[in-house]
CSV table of C-alpha atoms in Angstrom, one decimal:
chain,number,residue,atom,x,y,z
A,1,LEU,CA,5.2,-26.7,12.2
A,2,LEU,CA,6.1,-26.5,8.4
A,3,TYR,CA,9.5,-26.8,6.5
A,4,ARG,CA,10.7,-26.9,3.2
A,5,ALA,CA,14.6,-27.0,2.1
A,6,ASN,CA,15.7,-23.6,1.0
A,7,ASP,CA,18.7,-22.2,-1.3
A,8,GLN,CA,19.3,-19.7,1.2
A,9,ASP,CA,22.8,-20.0,3.6
A,10,SER,CA,20.8,-20.2,6.3
A,11,ALA,CA,17.1,-21.1,7.7
A,12,ARG,CA,14.9,-18.4,7.9
A,13,LEU,CA,11.6,-18.4,9.9
A,14,GLY,CA,8.1,-17.8,9.2
A,15,PHE,CA,4.6,-17.3,11.0
A,16,ALA,CA,0.8,-18.4,10.3
A,17,ILE,CA,-0.8,-17.4,13.5
A,18,ALA,CA,-4.8,-17.0,12.9
A,19,LYS,CA,-6.4,-14.7,14.8
A,20,LYS,CA,-9.4,-17.8,15.0
A,21,ARG,CA,-7.0,-19.5,16.8
A,22,ILE,CA,-5.4,-16.9,19.0
A,23,ALA,CA,-8.1,-13.9,19.1
A,24,SER,CA,-6.1,-11.4,21.4
A,25,ALA,CA,-2.8,-9.5,19.7
A,26,VAL,CA,-1.4,-9.4,22.6
A,27,LYS,CA,-1.0,-12.9,22.9
A,28,ARG,CA,-0.3,-13.9,19.5
A,29,ASN,CA,2.7,-11.3,19.8
A,30,ARG,CA,3.8,-12.9,22.5
A,31,VAL,CA,4.2,-16.6,21.0
A,32,ARG,CA,5.8,-14.7,18.2
A,33,ARG,CA,8.4,-13.3,20.5
A,34,VAL,CA,9.1,-16.3,22.2
A,35,ALA,CA,9.4,-18.0,18.8
A,36,ARG,CA,11.8,-15.6,17.4
A,37,GLU,CA,14.2,-15.5,20.2
A,38,SER,CA,14.2,-19.3,20.3
A,39,PHE,CA,14.7,-19.6,16.7
A,40,ARG,CA,17.6,-17.0,16.9
A,41,HIS,CA,19.4,-19.2,19.6
A,42,GLN,CA,19.1,-22.4,17.6
A,43,ARG,CA,19.4,-20.9,14.0
A,44,ALA,CA,23.3,-22.1,13.4
A,45,ASP,CA,22.4,-25.6,14.3
A,46,LEU,CA,19.6,-25.9,12.0
A,47,PRO,CA,20.1,-26.9,7.9
A,48,ASN,CA,18.9,-24.5,5.3
A,49,ILE,CA,15.2,-24.7,5.5
A,50,ASP,CA,12.6,-22.4,5.7
A,51,ILE,CA,10.1,-23.1,8.7
A,52,ILE,CA,6.7,-21.9,8.8
A,53,ILE,CA,5.2,-21.9,12.9
A,54,LEU,CA,1.2,-22.5,13.0
A,55,ALA,CA,0.4,-22.0,16.6
A,56,GLN,CA,-2.3,-24.2,18.2
A,57,SER,CA,-5.2,-22.5,20.6
A,58,ALA,CA,-3.2,-24.3,23.8
A,59,ALA,CA,-0.5,-21.7,23.0
A,60,ALA,CA,-2.5,-18.6,24.0
A,61,GLY,CA,-2.2,-20.0,27.5
A,62,ALA,CA,0.8,-21.4,27.8
A,63,SER,CA,3.8,-20.1,29.6
A,64,ARG,CA,6.8,-18.8,28.1
A,65,THR,CA,8.9,-21.7,29.8
A,66,GLU,CA,6.6,-24.1,28.0
A,67,LEU,CA,6.6,-22.5,24.4
A,68,HIS,CA,10.3,-22.4,24.9
A,69,ASN,CA,10.4,-26.0,25.6
A,70,SER,CA,8.0,-27.3,23.1
A,71,LEU,CA,10.0,-25.2,20.2
A,72,GLU,CA,13.5,-26.5,21.2
A,73,GLN,CA,11.7,-30.2,20.8
A,74,HIS,CA,11.0,-28.8,17.2
A,75,TRP,CA,14.3,-27.5,16.4
A,76,SER,CA,16.0,-30.4,18.0
A,77,ARG,CA,13.6,-32.7,15.1
A,78,LEU,CA,14.9,-30.3,12.8
A,79,SER,CA,18.6,-30.2,13.4
A,80,GLY,CA,19.4,-33.9,14.0
């Protein structure tokens, strides 16, 4: 996870999920979907920053709950 302050009115989310890390497009898209959903719920609590999610290879095999819990930890660190 990378972040940098922005001059927008809210936080923004971007992805850099390498094919080398997660080979299957289905799995890459699943990681993106879970991350977008989690971000959507936390967006109001985050400061005005740009966030880039860099997925690790382990994310491909992680369950939806594991991904969501990991992202929640990241969001809490960024917001507080």
